[in-house]
PDB file of C-alpha atoms in Angstrom:
ATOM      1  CA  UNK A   1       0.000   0.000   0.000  1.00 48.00           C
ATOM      2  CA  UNK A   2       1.496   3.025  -0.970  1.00 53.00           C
ATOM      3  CA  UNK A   3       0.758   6.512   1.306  1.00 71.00           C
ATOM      4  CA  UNK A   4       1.797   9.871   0.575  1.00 82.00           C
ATOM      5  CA  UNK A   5       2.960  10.932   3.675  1.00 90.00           C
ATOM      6  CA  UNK A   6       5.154  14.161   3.823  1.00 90.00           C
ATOM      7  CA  UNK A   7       5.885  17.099   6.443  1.00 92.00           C
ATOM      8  CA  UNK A   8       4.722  20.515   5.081  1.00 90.00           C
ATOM      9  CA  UNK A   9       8.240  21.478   6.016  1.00 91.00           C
ATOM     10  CA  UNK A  10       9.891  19.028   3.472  1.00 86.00           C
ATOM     11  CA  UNK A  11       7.270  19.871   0.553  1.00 87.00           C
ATOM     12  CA  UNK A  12       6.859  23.236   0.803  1.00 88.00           C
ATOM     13  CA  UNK A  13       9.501  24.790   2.296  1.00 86.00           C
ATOM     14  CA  UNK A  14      13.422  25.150   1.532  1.00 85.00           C
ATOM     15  CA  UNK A  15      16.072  22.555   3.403  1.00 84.00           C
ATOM     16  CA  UNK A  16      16.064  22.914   7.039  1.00 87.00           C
ATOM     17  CA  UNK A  17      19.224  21.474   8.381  1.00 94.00           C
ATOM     18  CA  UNK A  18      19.591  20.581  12.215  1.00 97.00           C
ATOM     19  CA  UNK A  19      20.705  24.262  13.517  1.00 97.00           C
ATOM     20  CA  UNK A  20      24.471  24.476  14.841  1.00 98.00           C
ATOM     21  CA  UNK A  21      26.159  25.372  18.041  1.00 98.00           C
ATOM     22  CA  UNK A  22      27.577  28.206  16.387  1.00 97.00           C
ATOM     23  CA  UNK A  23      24.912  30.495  16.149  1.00 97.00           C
ATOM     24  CA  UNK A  24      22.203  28.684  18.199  1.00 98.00           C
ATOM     25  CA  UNK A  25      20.973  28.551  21.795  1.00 98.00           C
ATOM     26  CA  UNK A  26      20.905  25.665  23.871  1.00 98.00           C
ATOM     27  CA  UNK A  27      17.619  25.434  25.744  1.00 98.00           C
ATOM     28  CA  UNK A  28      16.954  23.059  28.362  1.00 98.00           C
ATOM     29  CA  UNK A  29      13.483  22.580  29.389  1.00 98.00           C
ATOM     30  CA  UNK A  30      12.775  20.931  33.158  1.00 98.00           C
ATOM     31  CA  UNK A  31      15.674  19.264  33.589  1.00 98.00           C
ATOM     32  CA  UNK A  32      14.501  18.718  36.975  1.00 98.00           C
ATOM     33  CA  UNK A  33      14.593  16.233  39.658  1.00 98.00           C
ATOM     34  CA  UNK A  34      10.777  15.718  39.469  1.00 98.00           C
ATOM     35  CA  UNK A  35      11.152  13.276  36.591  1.00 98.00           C
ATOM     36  CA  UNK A  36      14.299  11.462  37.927  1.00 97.00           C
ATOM     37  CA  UNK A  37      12.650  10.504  41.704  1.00 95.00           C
ATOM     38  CA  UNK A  38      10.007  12.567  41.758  1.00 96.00           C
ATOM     39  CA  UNK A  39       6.059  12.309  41.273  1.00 96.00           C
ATOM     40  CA  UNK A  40       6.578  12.145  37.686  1.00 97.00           C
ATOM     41  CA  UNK A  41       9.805   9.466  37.366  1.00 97.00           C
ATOM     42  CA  UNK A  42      10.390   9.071  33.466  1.00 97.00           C
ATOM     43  CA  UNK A  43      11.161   5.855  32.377  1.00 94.00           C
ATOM     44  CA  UNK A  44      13.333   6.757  29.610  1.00 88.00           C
ATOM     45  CA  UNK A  45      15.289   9.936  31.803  1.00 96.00           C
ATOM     46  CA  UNK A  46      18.219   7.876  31.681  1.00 96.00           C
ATOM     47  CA  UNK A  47      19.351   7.788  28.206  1.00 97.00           C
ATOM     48  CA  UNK A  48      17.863  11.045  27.839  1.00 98.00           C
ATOM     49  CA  UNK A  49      20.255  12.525  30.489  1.00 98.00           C
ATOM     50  CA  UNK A  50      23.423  10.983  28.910  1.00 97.00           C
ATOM     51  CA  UNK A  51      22.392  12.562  25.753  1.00 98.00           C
ATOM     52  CA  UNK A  52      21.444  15.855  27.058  1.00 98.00           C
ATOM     53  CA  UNK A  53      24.997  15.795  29.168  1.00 98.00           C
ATOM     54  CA  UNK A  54      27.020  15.105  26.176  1.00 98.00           C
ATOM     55  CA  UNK A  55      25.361  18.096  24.029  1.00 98.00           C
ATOM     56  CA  UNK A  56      25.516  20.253  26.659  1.00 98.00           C
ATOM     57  CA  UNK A  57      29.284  19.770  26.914  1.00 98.00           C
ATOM     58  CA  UNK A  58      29.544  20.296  23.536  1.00 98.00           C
ATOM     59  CA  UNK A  59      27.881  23.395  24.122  1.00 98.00           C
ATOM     60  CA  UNK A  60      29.923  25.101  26.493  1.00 98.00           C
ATOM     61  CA  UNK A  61      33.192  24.175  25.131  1.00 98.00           C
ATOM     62  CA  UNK A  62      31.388  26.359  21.926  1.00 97.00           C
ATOM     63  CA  UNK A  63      30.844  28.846  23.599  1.00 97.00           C
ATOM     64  CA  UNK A  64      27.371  28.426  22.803  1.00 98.00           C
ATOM     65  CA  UNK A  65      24.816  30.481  25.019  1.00 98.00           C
ATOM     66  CA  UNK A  66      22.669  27.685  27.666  1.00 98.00           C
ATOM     67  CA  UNK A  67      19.545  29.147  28.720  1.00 98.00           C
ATOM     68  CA  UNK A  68      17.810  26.504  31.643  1.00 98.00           C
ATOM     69  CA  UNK A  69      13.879  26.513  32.307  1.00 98.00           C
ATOM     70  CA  UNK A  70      12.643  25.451  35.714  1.00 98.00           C
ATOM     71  CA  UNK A  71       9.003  24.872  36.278  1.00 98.00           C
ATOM     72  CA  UNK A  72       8.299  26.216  39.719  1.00 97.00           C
ATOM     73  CA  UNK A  73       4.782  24.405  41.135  1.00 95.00           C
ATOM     74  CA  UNK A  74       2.583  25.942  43.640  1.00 84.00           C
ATOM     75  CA  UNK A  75       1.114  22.266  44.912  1.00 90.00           C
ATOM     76  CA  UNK A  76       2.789  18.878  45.126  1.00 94.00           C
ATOM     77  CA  UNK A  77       4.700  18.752  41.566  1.00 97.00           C
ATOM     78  CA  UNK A  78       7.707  21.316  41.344  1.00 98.00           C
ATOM     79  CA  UNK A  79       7.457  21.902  44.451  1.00 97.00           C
ATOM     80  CA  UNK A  80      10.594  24.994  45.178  1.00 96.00           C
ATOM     81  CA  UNK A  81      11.012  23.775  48.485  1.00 95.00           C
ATOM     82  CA  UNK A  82      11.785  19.943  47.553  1.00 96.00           C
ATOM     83  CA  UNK A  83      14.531  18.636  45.884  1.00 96.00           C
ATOM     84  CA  UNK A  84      11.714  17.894  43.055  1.00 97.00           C
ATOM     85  CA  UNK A  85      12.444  21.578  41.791  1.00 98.00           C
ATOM     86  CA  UNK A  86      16.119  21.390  42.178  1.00 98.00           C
ATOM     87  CA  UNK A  87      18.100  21.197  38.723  1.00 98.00           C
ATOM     88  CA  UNK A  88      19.290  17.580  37.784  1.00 98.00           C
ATOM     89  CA  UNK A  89      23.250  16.850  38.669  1.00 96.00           C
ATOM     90  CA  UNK A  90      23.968  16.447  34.806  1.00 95.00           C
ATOM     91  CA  UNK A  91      21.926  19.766  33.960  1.00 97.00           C
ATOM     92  CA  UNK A  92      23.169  22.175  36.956  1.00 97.00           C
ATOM     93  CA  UNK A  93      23.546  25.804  35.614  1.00 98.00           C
ATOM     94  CA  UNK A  94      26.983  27.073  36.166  1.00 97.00           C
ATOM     95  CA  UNK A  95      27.833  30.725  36.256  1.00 96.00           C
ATOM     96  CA  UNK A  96      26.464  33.026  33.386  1.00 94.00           C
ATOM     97  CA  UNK A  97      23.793  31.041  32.134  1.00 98.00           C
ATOM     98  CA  UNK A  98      20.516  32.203  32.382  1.00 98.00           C
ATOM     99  CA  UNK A  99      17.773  30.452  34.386  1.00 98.00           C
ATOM    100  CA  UNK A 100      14.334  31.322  33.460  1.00 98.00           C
ATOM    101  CA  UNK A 101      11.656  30.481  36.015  1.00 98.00           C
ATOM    102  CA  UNK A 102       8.103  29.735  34.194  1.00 98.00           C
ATOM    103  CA  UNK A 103       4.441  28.339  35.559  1.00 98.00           C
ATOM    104  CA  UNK A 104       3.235  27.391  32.749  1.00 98.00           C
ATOM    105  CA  UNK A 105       4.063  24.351  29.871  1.00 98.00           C
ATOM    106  CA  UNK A 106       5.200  27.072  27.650  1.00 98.00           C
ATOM    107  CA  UNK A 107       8.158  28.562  28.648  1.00 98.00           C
ATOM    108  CA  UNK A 108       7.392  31.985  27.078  1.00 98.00           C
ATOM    109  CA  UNK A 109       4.029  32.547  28.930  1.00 98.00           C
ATOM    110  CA  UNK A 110       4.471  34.794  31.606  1.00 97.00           C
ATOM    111  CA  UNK A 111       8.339  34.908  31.602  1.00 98.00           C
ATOM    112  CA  UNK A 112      11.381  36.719  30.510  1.00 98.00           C
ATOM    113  CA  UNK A 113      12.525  33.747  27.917  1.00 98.00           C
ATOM    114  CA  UNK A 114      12.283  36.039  24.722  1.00 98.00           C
ATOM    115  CA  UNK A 115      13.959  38.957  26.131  1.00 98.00           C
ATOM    116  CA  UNK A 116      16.405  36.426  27.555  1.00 98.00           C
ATOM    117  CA  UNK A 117      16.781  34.833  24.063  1.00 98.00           C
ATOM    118  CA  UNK A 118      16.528  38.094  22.166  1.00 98.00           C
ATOM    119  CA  UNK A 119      20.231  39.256  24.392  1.00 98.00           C
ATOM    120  CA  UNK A 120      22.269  36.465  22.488  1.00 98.00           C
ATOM    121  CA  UNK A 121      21.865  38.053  18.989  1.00 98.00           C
ATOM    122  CA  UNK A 122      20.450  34.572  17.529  1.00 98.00           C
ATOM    123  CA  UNK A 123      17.232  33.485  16.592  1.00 98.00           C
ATOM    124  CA  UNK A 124      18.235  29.513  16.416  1.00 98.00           C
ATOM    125  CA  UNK A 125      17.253  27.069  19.295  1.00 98.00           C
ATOM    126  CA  UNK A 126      18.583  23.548  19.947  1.00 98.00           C
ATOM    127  CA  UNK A 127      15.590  22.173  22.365  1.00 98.00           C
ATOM    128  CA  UNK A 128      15.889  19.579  24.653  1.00 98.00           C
ATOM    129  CA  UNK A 129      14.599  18.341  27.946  1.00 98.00           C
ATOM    130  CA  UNK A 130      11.230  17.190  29.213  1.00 98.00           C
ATOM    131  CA  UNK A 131       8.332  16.497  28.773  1.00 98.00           C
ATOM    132  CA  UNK A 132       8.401  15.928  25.298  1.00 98.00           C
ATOM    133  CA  UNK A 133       4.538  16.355  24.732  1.00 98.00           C
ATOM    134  CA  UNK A 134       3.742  18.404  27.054  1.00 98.00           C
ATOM    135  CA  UNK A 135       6.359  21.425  27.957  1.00 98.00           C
ATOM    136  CA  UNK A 136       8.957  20.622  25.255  1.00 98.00           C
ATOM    137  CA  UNK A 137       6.326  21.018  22.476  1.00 98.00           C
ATOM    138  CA  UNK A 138       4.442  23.742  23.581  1.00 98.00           C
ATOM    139  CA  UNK A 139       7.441  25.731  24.180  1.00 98.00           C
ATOM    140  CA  UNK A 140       8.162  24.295  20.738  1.00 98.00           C
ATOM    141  CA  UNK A 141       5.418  25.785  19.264  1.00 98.00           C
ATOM    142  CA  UNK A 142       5.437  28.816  21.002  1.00 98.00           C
ATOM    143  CA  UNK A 143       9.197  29.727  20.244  1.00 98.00           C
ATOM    144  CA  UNK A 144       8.005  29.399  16.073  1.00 98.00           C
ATOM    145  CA  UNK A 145       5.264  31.351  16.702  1.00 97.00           C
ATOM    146  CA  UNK A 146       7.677  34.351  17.951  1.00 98.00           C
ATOM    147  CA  UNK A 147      10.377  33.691  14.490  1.00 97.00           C
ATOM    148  CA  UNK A 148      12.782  31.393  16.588  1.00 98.00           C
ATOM    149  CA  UNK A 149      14.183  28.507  14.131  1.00 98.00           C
ATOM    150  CA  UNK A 150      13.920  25.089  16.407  1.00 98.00           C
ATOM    151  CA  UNK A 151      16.236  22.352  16.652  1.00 98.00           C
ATOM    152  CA  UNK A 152      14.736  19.371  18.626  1.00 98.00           C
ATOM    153  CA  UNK A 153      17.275  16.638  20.163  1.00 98.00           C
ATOM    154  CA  UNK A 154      14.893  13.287  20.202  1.00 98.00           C
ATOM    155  CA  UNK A 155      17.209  11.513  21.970  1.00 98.00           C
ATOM    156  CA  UNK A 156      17.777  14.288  25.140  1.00 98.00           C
ATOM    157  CA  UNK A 157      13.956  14.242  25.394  1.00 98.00           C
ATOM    158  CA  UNK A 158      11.619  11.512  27.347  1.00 98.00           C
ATOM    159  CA  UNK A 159       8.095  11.922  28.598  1.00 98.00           C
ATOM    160  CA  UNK A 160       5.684   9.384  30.299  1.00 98.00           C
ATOM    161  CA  UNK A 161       2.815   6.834  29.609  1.00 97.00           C
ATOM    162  CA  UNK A 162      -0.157   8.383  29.733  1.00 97.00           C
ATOM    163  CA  UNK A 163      -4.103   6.950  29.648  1.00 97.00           C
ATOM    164  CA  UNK A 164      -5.083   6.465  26.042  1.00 95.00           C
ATOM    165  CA  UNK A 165      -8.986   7.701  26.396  1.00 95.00           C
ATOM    166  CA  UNK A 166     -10.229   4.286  25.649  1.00 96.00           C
ATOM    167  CA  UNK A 167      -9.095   2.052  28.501  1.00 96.00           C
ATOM    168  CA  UNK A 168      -5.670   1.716  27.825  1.00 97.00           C
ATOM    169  CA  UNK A 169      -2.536   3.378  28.224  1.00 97.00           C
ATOM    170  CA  UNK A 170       0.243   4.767  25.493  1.00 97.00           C
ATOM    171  CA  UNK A 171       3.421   4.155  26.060  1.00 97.00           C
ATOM    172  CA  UNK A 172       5.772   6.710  26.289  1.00 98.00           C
ATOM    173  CA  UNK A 173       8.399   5.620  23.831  1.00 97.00           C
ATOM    174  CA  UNK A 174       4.846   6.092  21.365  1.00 98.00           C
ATOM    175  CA  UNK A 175       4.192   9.062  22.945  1.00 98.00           C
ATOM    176  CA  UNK A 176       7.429  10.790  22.499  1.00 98.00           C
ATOM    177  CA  UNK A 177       7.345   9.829  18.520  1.00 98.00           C
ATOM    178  CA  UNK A 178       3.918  10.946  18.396  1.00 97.00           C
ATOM    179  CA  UNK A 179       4.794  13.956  19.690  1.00 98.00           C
ATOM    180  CA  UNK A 180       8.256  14.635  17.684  1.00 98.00           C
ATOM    181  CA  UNK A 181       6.683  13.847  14.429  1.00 97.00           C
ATOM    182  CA  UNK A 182       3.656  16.026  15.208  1.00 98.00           C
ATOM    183  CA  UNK A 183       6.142  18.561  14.989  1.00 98.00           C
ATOM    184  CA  UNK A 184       8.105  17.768  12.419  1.00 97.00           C
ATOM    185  CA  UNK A 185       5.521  18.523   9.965  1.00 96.00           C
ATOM    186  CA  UNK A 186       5.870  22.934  10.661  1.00 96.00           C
ATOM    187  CA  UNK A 187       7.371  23.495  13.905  1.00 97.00           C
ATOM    188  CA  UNK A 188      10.854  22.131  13.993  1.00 97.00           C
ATOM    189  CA  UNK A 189      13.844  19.869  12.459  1.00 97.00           C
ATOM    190  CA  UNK A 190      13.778  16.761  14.261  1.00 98.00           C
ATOM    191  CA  UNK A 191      17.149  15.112  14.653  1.00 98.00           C
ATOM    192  CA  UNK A 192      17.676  11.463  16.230  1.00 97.00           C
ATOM    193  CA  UNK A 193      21.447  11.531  17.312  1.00 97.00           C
ATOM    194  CA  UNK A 194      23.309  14.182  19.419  1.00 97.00           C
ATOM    195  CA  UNK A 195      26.194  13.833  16.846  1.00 96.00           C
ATOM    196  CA  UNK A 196      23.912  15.128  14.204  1.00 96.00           C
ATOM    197  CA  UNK A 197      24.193  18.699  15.665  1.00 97.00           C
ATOM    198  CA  UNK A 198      26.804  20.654  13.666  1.00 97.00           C
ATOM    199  CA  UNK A 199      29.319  22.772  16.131  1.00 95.00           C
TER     200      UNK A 199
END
């Protein structure tokens, strides 16, 4: 059976490479110890991680600007006095890099992310971090929305299983595609290896 499946971004609009470390920002969404032992535990956060760690490295020996989004809860999730709020190990923020507190599952609503963004001079983004449905592709979205050019890093991205409407459950490995390729069609270039980011 043959389909004619195709992203609006590869049939209607020029070649989109992955975006580079040379004129991008790094953004790390909610790398947060909520989803390593926290309420929300991800069962793919550690291969994520490793992958996250490695770009980020790759990052600051660039020179590349590393902007970090927390998600600060007001009830038992993200909670700023628990460790769940606390910055991973692998993901802490060192000295100069901006931290961006935000409420909401886009990171732009309500915060100072695009003046933050705006400051380095580039309009490219290399996204990672979690959720990958839920705060990763909203920000996602919002971020194109404002003329940002997005970079997403499947493998530095996880989310969870979540109830499927009709009595069962999707798995998160489905849910994280699902969610990727839904934005591979106009929101972002989609890359599947860390080593496919140009410095």
């Amino acid at each position: 059976m043959t389909t004619n499946a195709f992203t609006i971004l590869q049939r209607f609009a020029p070649p989109a490479p992955p975006n580079r470390l040379a004129d991008s920002v790094l953004l790390i969404i909610d790398a947060q110890r909520e989803y390593l032992d926290g309420h929300l535990a991800l069962p793919g956060i550690g291969p994520a991680l490793a992958a996250g760690a490695s770009l980020l490295a790759r990052a600051r020996a660039a020179g590349t600007p590393v902007v970090h989004v927390l998600h600060r809860g007001a009830g038992p999730l993200f909670n700023p006095e628990t460790p769940a709020y606390q910055p991973l190990d692998e993901m802490q923020p060192l000295p100069g890099e901006s931290v961006v507190n935000k409420t909401l599952a886009d990171a732009f609503a309500g915060t100072e992310l695009q003046a933050v963004l705006e400051a380095t001079g580039r309009q490219n983004l290399i996204v990672i971090g979690f959720m990958t449905h839920n705060c990763v592709s909203s920000t996602v979205r919002a971020a194109t929305g404002r003329g940002f050019r997005c970079t997403v890093v499947a493998p530095a991205c996880a989310t969870r299983p979540l109830p499927d409407g009709q009595g069962g459950v999707m798995a998160a490995e489905l849910l994280h595609e699902a969610s990727l390729i839904g934005l591979s069609d106009t929101q972002a270039v989609i890359v599947r290896d860390v080593a496919a980011i140009p410095d």
